[in-house]
């Protein structure tokens, strides 16, 4: 059965405000191919993370008009119970993955606060931090397994939309994979903060710790009349 554009959009579990601004990307041939790929994976019994209901969780928690900061990750965690649809975040009670542990260490030293004891970043999303992965799904136990299937083009469209529709956003791009998205961002309109990836392999070589992205973000937001983010996770 050939679906109409409206039927395709209706089947996508994405909030209506994001559907409206990303309509063209959602109806592209590339997204049709991505949908077919994901359908085949599920039909074959492949476990996909995060759960289907959380594929667009970052967008559910942060509406287009509310975005103040974008933290861009690569793809979801691929272990059981880890991925929850927000870049770098894990649910309370889950062990904190190494990359997130380094992020929280930097947070603690940057803002001179106690290091958080959990890795649930939902409170950031609720304050206008879009926790966006470049790729929104992954097969269980197979890192980067859904790259080059179409998600990258979709998240490119997200970055392009935010770049053109807003001013004075903060884009935090950690690692070369995330920094490739920088080509869609106008540095005369927005603040772009870059550093090496927070994974232990990259961070321990230098270039991640001491960059102070959290305080720099809040300083920039205040300078442009926006409320700062409470990063504390208390």
GROMACS .gro file of C-alpha atoms in nm:
model
  234
    1UNK     CA    1   0.000   0.000   0.000
    2UNK     CA    2   0.134   0.340  -0.099
    3UNK     CA    3   0.096   0.588   0.184
    4UNK     CA    4   0.017   0.955   0.135
    5UNK     CA    5   0.247   1.217   0.286
    6UNK     CA    6  -0.002   1.281   0.564
    7UNK     CA    7  -0.026   0.910   0.645
    8UNK     CA    8   0.354   0.886   0.661
    9UNK     CA    9   0.369   1.182   0.899
   10UNK     CA   10   0.091   1.042   1.114
   11UNK     CA   11   0.288   0.722   1.169
   12UNK     CA   12   0.598   0.905   1.292
   13UNK     CA   13   0.602   0.933   1.672
   14UNK     CA   14   0.730   1.289   1.671
   15UNK     CA   15   0.568   1.595   1.826
   16UNK     CA   16   0.355   1.801   1.589
   17UNK     CA   17   0.564   2.118   1.620
   18UNK     CA   18   0.880   1.936   1.510
   19UNK     CA   19   0.688   1.756   1.235
   20UNK     CA   20   0.580   2.092   1.099
   21UNK     CA   21   0.930   2.239   1.075
   22UNK     CA   22   1.097   1.915   0.960
   23UNK     CA   23   0.825   1.808   0.718
   24UNK     CA   24   1.048   1.811   0.409
   25UNK     CA   25   1.318   1.601   0.576
   26UNK     CA   26   1.066   1.354   0.716
   27UNK     CA   27   0.911   1.299   0.372
   28UNK     CA   28   1.239   1.266   0.184
   29UNK     CA   29   1.340   0.952  -0.005
   30UNK     CA   30   1.628   0.912   0.237
   31UNK     CA   31   1.385   0.886   0.529
   32UNK     CA   32   1.175   0.637   0.333
   33UNK     CA   33   1.487   0.423   0.302
   34UNK     CA   34   1.563   0.462   0.673
   35UNK     CA   35   1.211   0.354   0.767
   36UNK     CA   36   1.246   0.045   0.549
   37UNK     CA   37   1.582  -0.038   0.706
   38UNK     CA   38   1.445  -0.009   1.059
   39UNK     CA   39   1.137  -0.211   0.968
   40UNK     CA   40   1.358  -0.490   0.832
   41UNK     CA   41   1.574  -0.488   1.142
   42UNK     CA   42   1.272  -0.526   1.368
   43UNK     CA   43   1.115  -0.793   1.145
   44UNK     CA   44   1.437  -0.994   1.163
   45UNK     CA   45   1.421  -0.984   1.542
   46UNK     CA   46   1.706  -0.739   1.588
   47UNK     CA   47   1.697  -0.555   1.920
   48UNK     CA   48   1.722  -0.179   1.863
   49UNK     CA   49   1.813   0.082   2.120
   50UNK     CA   50   1.658   0.299   2.245
   51UNK     CA   51   1.307   0.150   2.254
   52UNK     CA   52   1.087   0.264   1.965
   53UNK     CA   53   0.890   0.499   2.190
   54UNK     CA   54   1.213   0.686   2.277
   55UNK     CA   55   1.359   0.733   1.928
   56UNK     CA   56   1.244   1.096   1.927
   57UNK     CA   57   1.251   1.159   2.302
   58UNK     CA   58   1.492   1.453   2.269
   59UNK     CA   59   1.231   1.627   2.055
   60UNK     CA   60   0.946   1.532   2.288
   61UNK     CA   61   1.117   1.705   2.579
   62UNK     CA   62   1.250   2.012   2.398
   63UNK     CA   63   1.018   2.197   2.161
   64UNK     CA   64   1.168   2.399   1.871
   65UNK     CA   65   1.079   2.732   2.028
   66UNK     CA   66   1.241   2.631   2.360
   67UNK     CA   67   1.586   2.528   2.230
   68UNK     CA   68   1.869   2.732   2.381
   69UNK     CA   69   2.153   2.478   2.369
   70UNK     CA   70   2.230   2.178   2.150
   71UNK     CA   71   2.464   1.904   2.277
   72UNK     CA   72   2.543   1.673   1.991
   73UNK     CA   73   2.640   1.310   2.039
   74UNK     CA   74   2.723   1.040   1.787
   75UNK     CA   75   2.483   0.748   1.832
   76UNK     CA   76   2.299   0.586   2.125
   77UNK     CA   77   2.454   0.356   2.381
   78UNK     CA   78   2.425  -0.004   2.261
   79UNK     CA   79   2.404  -0.186   2.594
   80UNK     CA   80   2.082  -0.308   2.760
   81UNK     CA   81   1.887  -0.034   2.938
   82UNK     CA   82   2.132   0.243   2.862
   83UNK     CA   83   1.992   0.446   2.571
   84UNK     CA   84   1.694   0.663   2.650
   85UNK     CA   85   1.677   0.889   2.346
   86UNK     CA   86   1.889   1.171   2.488
   87UNK     CA   87   2.253   1.208   2.386
   88UNK     CA   88   2.494   1.089   2.658
   89UNK     CA   89   2.212   1.040   2.912
   90UNK     CA   90   2.121   0.722   3.101
   91UNK     CA   91   1.833   0.658   3.337
   92UNK     CA   92   1.874   0.695   3.712
   93UNK     CA   93   2.005   0.374   3.863
   94UNK     CA   94   2.207   0.283   3.554
   95UNK     CA   95   2.586   0.279   3.583
   96UNK     CA   96   2.733   0.598   3.439
   97UNK     CA   97   2.917   0.523   3.111
   98UNK     CA   98   3.278   0.643   3.081
   99UNK     CA   99   3.208   0.931   2.840
  100UNK     CA  100   2.929   1.064   3.060
  101UNK     CA  101   3.149   1.021   3.368
  102UNK     CA  102   3.402   1.254   3.206
  103UNK     CA  103   3.130   1.504   3.117
  104UNK     CA  104   3.009   1.509   3.477
  105UNK     CA  105   3.367   1.548   3.601
  106UNK     CA  106   3.410   1.851   3.376
  107UNK     CA  107   3.077   1.985   3.499
  108UNK     CA  108   3.188   1.953   3.860
  109UNK     CA  109   3.520   2.128   3.811
  110UNK     CA  110   3.379   2.394   3.578
  111UNK     CA  111   3.096   2.503   3.807
  112UNK     CA  112   3.258   2.409   4.138
  113UNK     CA  113   2.968   2.182   4.233
  114UNK     CA  114   2.948   1.827   4.363
  115UNK     CA  115   2.980   1.565   4.094
  116UNK     CA  116   2.633   1.425   4.011
  117UNK     CA  117   2.568   1.073   4.132
  118UNK     CA  118   2.343   0.978   3.840
  119UNK     CA  119   2.351   1.026   3.464
  120UNK     CA  120   1.992   1.123   3.386
  121UNK     CA  121   2.009   1.447   3.186
  122UNK     CA  122   1.633   1.489   3.150
  123UNK     CA  123   1.639   1.810   3.356
  124UNK     CA  124   1.870   1.967   3.098
  125UNK     CA  125   1.628   1.877   2.819
  126UNK     CA  126   1.340   2.030   3.014
  127UNK     CA  127   1.531   2.359   3.026
  128UNK     CA  128   1.592   2.389   2.653
  129UNK     CA  129   1.899   2.170   2.599
  130UNK     CA  130   1.839   1.957   2.289
  131UNK     CA  131   2.031   1.637   2.361
  132UNK     CA  132   2.066   1.525   2.002
  133UNK     CA  133   2.250   1.226   1.862
  134UNK     CA  134   2.358   1.242   1.498
  135UNK     CA  135   2.214   0.890   1.463
  136UNK     CA  136   1.906   0.810   1.669
  137UNK     CA  137   1.913   0.429   1.680
  138UNK     CA  138   2.160   0.143   1.710
  139UNK     CA  139   2.150  -0.237   1.710
  140UNK     CA  140   2.212  -0.406   2.043
  141UNK     CA  141   2.581  -0.462   2.104
  142UNK     CA  142   2.685  -0.311   1.772
  143UNK     CA  143   2.820   0.042   1.802
  144UNK     CA  144   2.761   0.269   1.502
  145UNK     CA  145   2.554  -0.003   1.330
  146UNK     CA  146   2.288   0.241   1.204
  147UNK     CA  147   2.522   0.499   1.061
  148UNK     CA  148   2.480   0.595   0.694
  149UNK     CA  149   2.121   0.473   0.681
  150UNK     CA  150   1.959   0.818   0.672
  151UNK     CA  151   1.959   0.951   1.027
  152UNK     CA  152   2.250   1.185   0.953
  153UNK     CA  153   2.052   1.368   0.686
  154UNK     CA  154   1.760   1.405   0.924
  155UNK     CA  155   1.972   1.552   1.202
  156UNK     CA  156   2.148   1.775   0.949
  157UNK     CA  157   1.803   1.917   0.877
  158UNK     CA  158   1.747   1.974   1.250
  159UNK     CA  159   2.071   2.171   1.280
  160UNK     CA  160   1.998   2.369   0.963
  161UNK     CA  161   1.651   2.459   1.089
  162UNK     CA  162   1.778   2.577   1.426
  163UNK     CA  163   2.059   2.773   1.265
  164UNK     CA  164   1.823   2.964   1.038
  165UNK     CA  165   1.520   3.002   1.265
  166UNK     CA  166   1.688   3.118   1.587
  167UNK     CA  167   1.966   3.341   1.710
  168UNK     CA  168   2.210   3.315   1.996
  169UNK     CA  169   2.193   2.942   2.049
  170UNK     CA  170   2.486   2.747   2.191
  171UNK     CA  171   2.605   2.441   2.000
  172UNK     CA  172   2.834   2.207   2.197
  173UNK     CA  173   3.016   1.977   1.957
  174UNK     CA  174   3.239   1.715   2.115
  175UNK     CA  175   3.455   1.506   1.883
  176UNK     CA  176   3.516   1.516   1.509
  177UNK     CA  177   3.192   1.335   1.423
  178UNK     CA  178   2.981   1.602   1.595
  179UNK     CA  179   3.198   1.884   1.467
  180UNK     CA  180   3.113   1.794   1.107
  181UNK     CA  181   2.769   1.937   1.182
  182UNK     CA  182   2.935   2.271   1.242
  183UNK     CA  183   2.923   2.342   0.869
  184UNK     CA  184   2.550   2.407   0.907
  185UNK     CA  185   2.595   2.664   1.186
  186UNK     CA  186   2.655   3.036   1.136
  187UNK     CA  187   2.914   3.143   1.398
  188UNK     CA  188   2.804   3.506   1.359
  189UNK     CA  189   2.458   3.410   1.492
  190UNK     CA  190   2.543   3.142   1.747
  191UNK     CA  191   2.812   3.026   1.988
  192UNK     CA  192   2.991   2.707   1.885
  193UNK     CA  193   3.191   2.527   2.154
  194UNK     CA  194   3.413   2.241   2.039
  195UNK     CA  195   3.640   1.994   2.215
  196UNK     CA  196   3.762   1.640   2.170
  197UNK     CA  197   3.515   1.362   2.245
  198UNK     CA  198   3.465   1.289   2.617
  199UNK     CA  199   3.544   0.919   2.575
  200UNK     CA  200   3.839   0.817   2.793
  201UNK     CA  201   4.058   0.741   2.491
  202UNK     CA  202   4.019   1.092   2.352
  203UNK     CA  203   3.967   1.295   2.670
  204UNK     CA  204   4.274   1.159   2.848
  205UNK     CA  205   4.493   1.273   2.561
  206UNK     CA  206   4.395   1.631   2.639
  207UNK     CA  207   4.158   1.885   2.492
  208UNK     CA  208   3.840   1.798   2.680
  209UNK     CA  209   3.899   1.871   3.047
  210UNK     CA  210   3.930   2.237   3.137
  211UNK     CA  211   3.731   2.368   2.840
  212UNK     CA  212   3.451   2.491   3.074
  213UNK     CA  213   3.157   2.452   2.832
  214UNK     CA  214   2.892   2.482   3.100
  215UNK     CA  215   3.000   2.816   3.242
  216UNK     CA  216   3.073   2.951   2.892
  217UNK     CA  217   2.724   2.852   2.782
  218UNK     CA  218   2.556   3.027   3.074
  219UNK     CA  219   2.767   3.338   3.030
  220UNK     CA  220   2.665   3.359   2.665
  221UNK     CA  221   2.296   3.301   2.742
  222UNK     CA  222   2.297   3.575   3.005
  223UNK     CA  223   2.471   3.815   2.767
  224UNK     CA  224   2.188   3.765   2.521
  225UNK     CA  225   1.902   3.799   2.765
  226UNK     CA  226   1.831   3.429   2.813
  227UNK     CA  227   1.801   3.242   3.139
  228UNK     CA  228   2.099   3.017   3.219
  229UNK     CA  229   2.080   2.641   3.247
  230UNK     CA  230   2.081   2.476   3.587
  231UNK     CA  231   2.333   2.204   3.511
  232UNK     CA  232   2.355   2.069   3.866
  233UNK     CA  233   2.144   1.745   3.832
  234UNK     CA  234   2.081   1.769   4.203
   0.00000   0.00000   0.00000
